[in-house]
Amino acid sequence: MQSIPGGNPEAGLYTRTPVPGPGGSPMHHERIAIIDYGSQYTRLITRRLRELGAFGLVYNSNATAAEIAGKDLKGVILSGGPNSVLEPGAPGLDPAILALGVPILGICYGQQLLARDLGGQIHRSTSREYGKAEITAVPEGSMLFAGLPHQQQVWMSHGDHVEVAPAGFTVTAKTPSVPVAAMEDPKRRLYCLQFHPEVTHSAQGTPLLLNFLKSCGMALDWNAGNFIEEKVQVIREQVGKGTVVLGLSGGVDSSVAALLLHKAIGDQLTCVFVDHGLLRKDEMKQVQAYFAPFELKVNWVDASDEFLGALAGVTDPEQKRKIIGGKFIEVFEREAGKVKADFLGQGTTYPDVIESSGIGGAILVKSHHNVGGLPERMKLKLVEPLRELFKDEVRATGLALGLPEEMNQRHPFPGPGLAVRLPGAITRERVTILQNADAIFMQELKDSGWYRKTSQAFAVLLPVQTVGIMGDERTFEWMCALRAVTSEDFMTADWARLPHELLDRIAQRIVREVKGINRVVFDITSKPPATIEYE
């Protein structure tokens, strides 16, 4: 969805209708339930499964068997975590999950939890073992280690460990300091690892996970094509004869969500594109051109005068966000009212789901930052077609739906738009100056091949005027900062090492072609300590 700028992420002022999935009819024909005990690597487990062609969903540590059960359930993975299973109140496991009849893989904390509950002995450690380790595996008769070498490098991150395996288990790997680095009970199809196979430092981690998935009988056919086919049916069942309104920003998430909804329900979908006067140069024209071949029903709304008028004289960043958020809700509500929609479509993605639910996040718990500020009186039910996808999977789905490559690879753009890249007072003149500078920056990045090498890049118009010389005249004009970063997940980011000759060309063009700027600087601050955006 077009992000509601400045929306309150905790408000949750909307109605959610149950989406077929965990605890209901199968959302996908095969699923691995990942129970999260607070590990920093839980998302990696999900990623590795997806890369292997298996669909995994994360559930909270207090998930019950009834919540994760379903005809599509093929296996369960218990993640690692920071707690000790020996501590009172430590997160546990619903015993009924062991009776679901599917293979279970315990990783780190997950291994210790199974060992504790099934009668093994846990060694309480006074210090943590963290980093690379060498295990000696016993592949013969092992399901997890079948076909793998005896000696393997793995990644350990634990305090306690299993000292004695429970009855019925065979120890299948050890280290000099950990007598039970892996254990298996083939009769009950319980498999455990003290180390983390999901991290790249575990040399045989991917084959280990693949062996587990094979034991689950997975077809390993998770891909964008299958996802689209299944999701179209789910959307049709959820929406029925109702109508959907979706805020279309032209970003990847909202664009793919729009195409997927359109494929499922056609003219029952109406998209609303709001130009708040803080978009990139010619943004509305570009988005119109991208979507022209798809025959989407889009209401194009130019509300720039409303937004810029409300922002006149405001310099406080938080106040700007609140004004933009409130005004967006006002405009969007007005347009949605014309449609008489029953559902609100959103481009919510899986990282949104995990991050907004915090440690031990569950697929069924969500307070999404894109929509948190919608007024309760709208009473729209949610439909979130991308809710289970990571960003690269969203892009793959977009390509499968025919989204142009250039649009599919667009950098993220914030909901408040250029407002967060315009410290100080916002005027139409300053917006135009920034739009022109940013357009030059983007063009040069694309022409040089560096746009695809960076995760996000943009220009900022600083509220600083400096003395310069142009021709024989003294100038006193604005300073422009260039920001370009690389990032895997946008939780952290490093500044992109753009070539000096490229920076030189960009700076010269901006100063020469954009009236109002006489100085260009390049931001080389990473996140943390800085944020990616300026406000």
Coordinates of N, CA, C and O in Angstrom, one line a residue, residues 146-268:
A146 N 23.2 -37.7 6.6 CA 23.4 -38.6 5.5 C 24.1 -38.0 4.3 O 23.7 -36.9 3.8
G147 N 25.2 -38.6 3.8 CA 25.9 -38.1 2.7 C 26.9 -37.0 3.0 O 27.5 -36.4 2.1
L148 N 27.0 -36.6 4.3 CA 27.9 -35.5 4.6 C 29.1 -35.9 5.3 O 29.2 -37.0 5.8
P149 N 30.2 -35.1 5.3 CA 31.5 -35.5 5.8 C 31.4 -35.6 7.4 O 30.6 -35.1 8.0
H150 N 32.4 -36.4 7.9 CA 32.5 -36.7 9.3 C 32.9 -35.4 10.1 O 32.3 -35.1 11.1
Q151 N 33.8 -34.7 9.5 CA 34.3 -33.4 10.2 C 33.7 -32.2 9.5 O 33.7 -32.1 8.3
Q152 N 33.1 -31.4 10.3 CA 32.4 -30.2 9.7 C 32.6 -29.0 10.6 O 32.7 -29.1 11.8
Q153 N 32.7 -27.8 9.9 CA 32.7 -26.5 10.6 C 31.3 -26.1 10.8 O 30.5 -26.1 9.9
V154 N 31.0 -25.7 12.1 CA 29.6 -25.2 12.4 C 29.7 -23.9 13.2 O 30.8 -23.5 13.6
W155 N 28.6 -23.3 13.4 CA 28.5 -22.0 14.1 C 27.7 -22.3 15.4 O 26.5 -22.6 15.4
M156 N 28.4 -22.1 16.5 CA 27.8 -22.3 17.9 C 27.4 -21.0 18.5 O 28.1 -19.9 18.3
S157 N 26.3 -20.9 19.2 CA 25.9 -19.7 19.9 C 25.0 -20.2 21.1 O 23.8 -20.2 21.0
H158 N 25.6 -20.6 22.2 CA 24.8 -21.2 23.2 C 25.5 -21.1 24.6 O 26.8 -20.9 24.6
G159 N 24.8 -21.2 25.6 CA 25.3 -21.3 27.0 C 25.2 -22.7 27.5 O 26.2 -23.5 27.5
D160 N 24.0 -23.2 27.8 CA 23.8 -24.5 28.2 C 24.0 -25.5 27.0 O 23.9 -25.1 25.8
H161 N 24.1 -26.8 27.3 CA 24.1 -27.8 26.3 C 23.5 -29.1 26.8 O 23.4 -29.3 28.0
V162 N 23.2 -30.0 25.9 CA 22.7 -31.3 26.3 C 23.9 -32.2 26.7 O 24.8 -32.4 25.9
E163 N 23.9 -32.7 28.0 CA 24.9 -33.5 28.5 C 24.7 -35.0 28.2 O 25.5 -35.8 27.8
V164 N 23.4 -35.4 28.4 CA 23.0 -36.8 28.1 C 21.7 -36.7 27.3 O 20.7 -36.1 27.7
A165 N 21.7 -37.5 26.2 CA 20.5 -37.5 25.3 C 19.3 -38.3 26.0 O 19.6 -39.2 26.7
P166 N 18.1 -37.9 25.7 CA 17.0 -38.7 26.3 C 16.9 -40.1 25.7 O 17.5 -40.4 24.7
A167 N 16.2 -41.0 26.4 CA 16.0 -42.3 25.9 C 15.4 -42.3 24.5 O 14.5 -41.5 24.2
G168 N 15.9 -43.2 23.6 CA 15.4 -43.2 22.3 C 16.2 -42.4 21.3 O 16.0 -42.6 20.1
F169 N 17.0 -41.5 21.8 CA 17.9 -40.7 20.9 C 19.2 -41.3 20.7 O 19.8 -42.0 21.6
T170 N 19.8 -41.1 19.5 CA 21.2 -41.5 19.2 C 22.0 -40.2 19.0 O 21.5 -39.3 18.3
V171 N 23.1 -40.2 19.6 CA 24.0 -39.0 19.4 C 24.7 -39.1 18.1 O 25.3 -40.1 17.8
T172 N 24.5 -38.1 17.2 CA 25.0 -38.2 15.9 C 26.1 -37.1 15.6 O 26.7 -37.1 14.5
A173 N 26.5 -36.3 16.6 CA 27.6 -35.4 16.4 C 28.0 -34.9 17.8 O 27.2 -34.8 18.7
K174 N 29.3 -34.6 17.9 CA 29.9 -34.1 19.2 C 31.1 -33.2 18.9 O 31.6 -33.2 17.8
T175 N 31.5 -32.4 19.9 CA 32.7 -31.6 19.9 C 33.4 -32.0 21.2 O 32.9 -32.6 22.1
P176 N 34.7 -31.5 21.3 CA 35.4 -31.8 22.5 C 34.7 -31.3 23.8 O 34.9 -31.8 24.9
S177 N 34.0 -30.2 23.6 CA 33.3 -29.6 24.8 C 31.8 -29.8 24.9 O 31.2 -29.6 25.9
V178 N 31.2 -30.3 23.8 CA 29.8 -30.6 23.7 C 29.6 -32.0 23.4 O 29.7 -32.4 22.2
P179 N 29.2 -32.9 24.3 CA 29.0 -34.3 24.1 C 27.8 -34.6 23.2 O 27.8 -35.7 22.5
V180 N 26.9 -33.7 23.1 CA 25.7 -34.0 22.3 C 25.5 -32.7 21.4 O 24.7 -31.8 21.7
A181 N 26.3 -32.7 20.3 CA 26.2 -31.6 19.3 C 25.0 -31.8 18.4 O 24.5 -30.9 17.7
A182 N 24.5 -33.1 18.3 CA 23.4 -33.4 17.5 C 22.8 -34.8 18.0 O 23.6 -35.6 18.5
M183 N 21.5 -34.9 17.9 CA 20.9 -36.2 18.3 C 19.7 -36.4 17.5 O 19.0 -35.5 17.0
E184 N 19.3 -37.7 17.3 CA 18.1 -38.1 16.5 C 17.4 -39.2 17.1 O 18.0 -40.2 17.7
D185 N 16.1 -39.1 17.0 CA 15.2 -40.2 17.4 C 14.3 -40.6 16.1 O 13.3 -40.0 15.9
P186 N 14.8 -41.5 15.3 CA 14.1 -41.7 14.0 C 12.7 -42.3 14.1 O 11.9 -42.0 13.3
K187 N 12.5 -43.0 15.2 CA 11.2 -43.6 15.4 C 10.1 -42.5 15.6 O 9.0 -42.6 15.0
R188 N 10.4 -41.5 16.4 CA 9.5 -40.4 16.6 C 9.7 -39.2 15.7 O 9.1 -38.2 15.7
R189 N 10.7 -39.4 14.8 CA 11.1 -38.4 13.8 C 11.5 -37.0 14.5 O 11.0 -36.0 14.1
L190 N 12.3 -37.1 15.5 CA 12.8 -35.9 16.2 C 14.2 -35.8 16.0 O 15.0 -36.7 16.2
Y191 N 14.7 -34.6 15.5 CA 16.0 -34.4 15.1 C 16.5 -33.1 15.8 O 15.8 -32.1 15.8
C192 N 17.7 -33.1 16.3 CA 18.2 -31.9 17.1 C 19.7 -31.6 16.7 O 20.5 -32.4 16.5
L193 N 19.9 -30.3 16.7 CA 21.3 -29.7 16.5 C 21.6 -28.7 17.5 O 20.7 -27.8 17.8
Q194 N 22.8 -28.7 18.1 CA 23.1 -27.7 19.1 C 23.6 -26.4 18.4 O 23.6 -25.3 18.9
F195 N 24.1 -26.6 17.1 CA 24.6 -25.5 16.4 C 23.5 -25.0 15.4 O 22.4 -25.5 15.3
H196 N 23.9 -23.9 14.7 CA 22.9 -23.2 13.8 C 23.2 -23.5 12.3 O 24.1 -22.9 11.7
P197 N 22.4 -24.4 11.7 CA 22.7 -24.7 10.3 C 22.3 -23.6 9.4 O 22.6 -23.6 8.2
E198 N 21.5 -22.7 9.8 CA 20.9 -21.6 9.0 C 22.0 -20.5 8.6 O 21.8 -19.8 7.7
V199 N 23.1 -20.4 9.4 CA 24.0 -19.4 9.2 C 25.1 -19.9 8.2 O 25.4 -21.1 8.2
T200 N 25.7 -19.0 7.4 CA 26.6 -19.4 6.4 C 27.9 -20.0 7.0 O 28.6 -20.8 6.3
H201 N 28.2 -19.7 8.2 CA 29.4 -20.2 8.9 C 29.3 -21.8 9.1 O 30.4 -22.4 9.3
S202 N 28.1 -22.3 9.1 CA 28.0 -23.8 9.2 C 28.1 -24.3 7.8 O 27.2 -24.2 7.0
A203 N 29.3 -24.9 7.5 CA 29.6 -25.3 6.1 C 28.6 -26.2 5.5 O 28.4 -26.1 4.3
Q204 N 28.0 -27.1 6.2 CA 27.1 -28.1 5.7 C 25.6 -27.8 6.1 O 24.8 -28.6 6.1
G205 N 25.4 -26.5 6.5 CA 24.1 -26.2 7.0 C 23.0 -26.4 6.0 O 21.9 -26.9 6.4
T206 N 23.2 -25.9 4.8 CA 22.1 -26.1 3.8 C 21.8 -27.5 3.5 O 20.6 -27.9 3.4
P207 N 22.8 -28.4 3.3 CA 22.5 -29.8 3.1 C 21.8 -30.4 4.3 O 20.9 -31.3 4.1
L208 N 22.1 -30.0 5.5 CA 21.4 -30.5 6.7 C 20.0 -30.2 6.7 O 19.1 -31.0 6.9
L209 N 19.7 -28.9 6.3 CA 18.3 -28.5 6.3 C 17.5 -29.2 5.1 O 16.4 -29.6 5.3
L210 N 18.2 -29.4 4.0 CA 17.6 -30.1 2.9 C 17.3 -31.6 3.3 O 16.2 -32.1 2.9
N211 N 18.2 -32.2 4.0 CA 17.9 -33.6 4.5 C 16.7 -33.6 5.4 O 15.8 -34.5 5.3
F212 N 16.5 -32.6 6.3 CA 15.3 -32.5 7.1 C 14.1 -32.3 6.3 O 13.1 -33.0 6.5
L213 N 14.1 -31.4 5.3 CA 13.0 -31.2 4.4 C 12.6 -32.5 3.7 O 11.4 -32.8 3.5
K214 N 13.6 -33.2 3.3 CA 13.3 -34.5 2.6 C 12.6 -35.5 3.5 O 11.7 -36.2 3.1
S215 N 13.0 -35.5 4.8 CA 12.3 -36.4 5.8 C 10.9 -35.9 6.0 O 10.1 -36.7 6.4
C216 N 10.6 -34.7 5.7 CA 9.2 -34.2 5.8 C 8.4 -34.5 4.6 O 7.2 -34.2 4.6
G217 N 9.0 -35.0 3.6 CA 8.3 -35.3 2.3 C 7.9 -34.1 1.5 O 6.9 -34.1 0.8
M218 N 8.7 -33.0 1.7 CA 8.4 -31.8 1.0 C 8.7 -31.9 -0.6 O 9.7 -32.5 -1.0
A219 N 7.8 -31.3 -1.4 CA 8.0 -31.3 -2.8 C 9.0 -30.3 -3.2 O 9.6 -30.4 -4.3
L220 N 9.3 -29.3 -2.4 CA 10.3 -28.2 -2.6 C 10.0 -27.5 -3.9 O 10.8 -27.3 -4.8
D221 N 8.7 -27.1 -4.0 CA 8.3 -26.4 -5.2 C 7.7 -25.0 -4.9 O 7.0 -24.4 -5.7
W222 N 8.2 -24.4 -3.8 CA 7.8 -23.0 -3.5 C 8.5 -22.1 -4.5 O 9.7 -22.0 -4.6
N223 N 7.7 -21.3 -5.2 CA 8.2 -20.3 -6.2 C 7.1 -19.3 -6.5 O 6.0 -19.5 -6.0
A224 N 7.5 -18.3 -7.2 CA 6.5 -17.2 -7.4 C 5.3 -17.7 -8.2 O 4.2 -17.2 -7.9
G225 N 5.5 -18.6 -9.2 CA 4.4 -19.0 -10.0 C 3.4 -19.8 -9.2 O 2.2 -19.5 -9.3
N226 N 3.8 -20.7 -8.3 CA 2.9 -21.4 -7.4 C 2.2 -20.5 -6.4 O 1.0 -20.6 -6.1
F227 N 3.0 -19.5 -5.9 CA 2.4 -18.6 -5.0 C 1.3 -17.8 -5.6 O 0.2 -17.6 -5.0
I228 N 1.5 -17.3 -6.8 CA 0.5 -16.5 -7.5 C -0.8 -17.3 -7.7 O -1.9 -16.9 -7.4
E229 N -0.6 -18.6 -8.1 CA -1.8 -19.4 -8.4 C -2.6 -19.7 -7.1 O -3.8 -19.6 -7.1
E230 N -1.9 -19.9 -6.0 CA -2.6 -20.2 -4.8 C -3.2 -18.9 -4.2 O -4.3 -18.9 -3.7
K231 N -2.4 -17.8 -4.3 CA -2.9 -16.6 -3.6 C -4.1 -16.0 -4.4 O -5.0 -15.5 -3.7
V232 N -4.2 -16.2 -5.7 CA -5.3 -15.7 -6.4 C -6.6 -16.4 -5.9 O -7.6 -15.7 -5.7
Q233 N -6.5 -17.7 -5.6 CA -7.7 -18.4 -5.1 C -8.1 -17.9 -3.7 O -9.2 -17.8 -3.4
V234 N -7.0 -17.7 -2.9 CA -7.3 -17.2 -1.5 C -8.0 -15.9 -1.5 O -8.9 -15.6 -0.8
I235 N -7.5 -15.0 -2.4 CA -8.0 -13.6 -2.4 C -9.5 -13.7 -2.9 O -10.4 -13.0 -2.3
R236 N -9.8 -14.5 -3.9 CA -11.2 -14.6 -4.4 C -12.1 -15.2 -3.3 O -13.2 -14.7 -3.1
E237 N -11.6 -16.1 -2.5 CA -12.4 -16.7 -1.4 C -12.6 -15.6 -0.3 O -13.7 -15.5 0.3
Q238 N -11.6 -14.8 0.0 CA -11.7 -13.8 1.0 C -12.6 -12.7 0.6 O -13.4 -12.2 1.4
V239 N -12.4 -12.1 -0.6 CA -13.1 -10.9 -1.0 C -14.5 -11.2 -1.4 O -15.5 -10.4 -1.2
G240 N -14.7 -12.4 -2.1 CA -16.0 -12.7 -2.6 C -16.5 -11.7 -3.6 O -15.8 -11.4 -4.6
K241 N -17.7 -11.1 -3.4 CA -18.2 -10.1 -4.3 C -17.9 -8.7 -3.8 O -18.4 -7.7 -4.4
G242 N -17.1 -8.6 -2.8 CA -16.8 -7.3 -2.2 C -15.8 -6.4 -3.1 O -15.3 -6.9 -4.1
T243 N -15.6 -5.2 -2.7 CA -14.7 -4.3 -3.4 C -13.5 -3.9 -2.5 O -13.6 -3.9 -1.3
V244 N -12.4 -3.7 -3.2 CA -11.1 -3.4 -2.5 C -10.6 -2.0 -2.9 O -10.6 -1.7 -4.1
V245 N -10.1 -1.2 -2.0 CA -9.4 0.0 -2.3 C -8.0 -0.2 -1.9 O -7.7 -0.7 -0.8
L246 N -7.0 0.3 -2.7 CA -5.6 0.1 -2.3 C -4.8 1.4 -2.7 O -5.0 2.0 -3.7
G247 N -4.0 1.9 -1.7 CA -3.2 3.1 -2.0 C -2.0 2.7 -2.8 O -1.2 1.9 -2.4
L248 N -1.9 3.2 -4.0 CA -0.8 2.8 -4.9 C 0.2 4.0 -4.9 O -0.1 5.1 -5.3
S249 N 1.4 3.6 -4.5 CA 2.5 4.6 -4.5 C 3.4 4.6 -5.7 O 4.1 5.5 -5.9
G250 N 3.4 3.4 -6.3 CA 4.4 3.2 -7.4 C 5.6 2.5 -6.9 O 6.5 2.1 -7.6
G251 N 5.7 2.2 -5.6 CA 6.8 1.4 -5.0 C 6.5 0.0 -5.3 O 5.5 -0.4 -5.8
V252 N 7.5 -0.9 -5.1 CA 7.5 -2.3 -5.4 C 6.3 -3.0 -4.7 O 5.5 -3.7 -5.4
D253 N 6.2 -2.8 -3.4 CA 5.2 -3.6 -2.6 C 3.8 -3.2 -3.1 O 3.0 -4.1 -3.3
S254 N 3.5 -2.0 -3.1 CA 2.1 -1.6 -3.5 C 1.8 -2.0 -4.9 O 0.7 -2.3 -5.3
S255 N 2.8 -1.9 -5.8 CA 2.6 -2.2 -7.2 C 2.3 -3.7 -7.4 O 1.4 -4.1 -8.2
V256 N 3.1 -4.5 -6.8 CA 2.9 -6.0 -6.9 C 1.6 -6.4 -6.3 O 0.9 -7.2 -6.8
A257 N 1.3 -5.8 -5.1 CA 0.0 -6.1 -4.4 C -1.2 -5.7 -5.4 O -2.1 -6.4 -5.5
A258 N -1.0 -4.6 -6.1 CA -2.1 -4.1 -7.0 C -2.3 -5.1 -8.1 O -3.4 -5.5 -8.5
L259 N -1.2 -5.5 -8.7 CA -1.3 -6.5 -9.8 C -1.8 -7.8 -9.4 O -2.6 -8.5 -10.2
L260 N -1.4 -8.3 -8.2 CA -1.9 -9.6 -7.8 C -3.4 -9.5 -7.4 O -4.2 -10.4 -7.8
L261 N -3.9 -8.4 -6.8 CA -5.3 -8.2 -6.5 C -6.1 -8.1 -7.8 O -7.2 -8.7 -8.0
H262 N -5.5 -7.4 -8.8 CA -6.2 -7.2 -10.0 C -6.4 -8.5 -10.8 O -7.4 -8.8 -11.4
K263 N -5.3 -9.4 -10.7 CA -5.4 -10.7 -11.4 C -6.5 -11.5 -10.7 O -7.2 -12.3 -11.4
A264 N -6.7 -11.3 -9.4 CA -7.7 -12.2 -8.7 C -9.1 -11.6 -8.9 O -10.0 -12.4 -9.1
I265 N -9.3 -10.3 -8.8 CA -10.7 -9.8 -8.7 C -11.0 -8.7 -9.7 O -12.1 -8.2 -9.7
G266 N -10.0 -8.4 -10.6 CA -10.3 -7.5 -11.7 C -10.8 -6.1 -11.3 O -10.2 -5.5 -10.4
D267 N -12.0 -5.7 -11.8 CA -12.5 -4.4 -11.5 C -13.1 -4.2 -10.1 O -13.6 -3.1 -9.8
Q268 N -13.1 -5.3 -9.3 CA -13.5 -5.1 -7.9 C -12.4 -4.3 -7.1 O -12.7 -3.9 -6.0

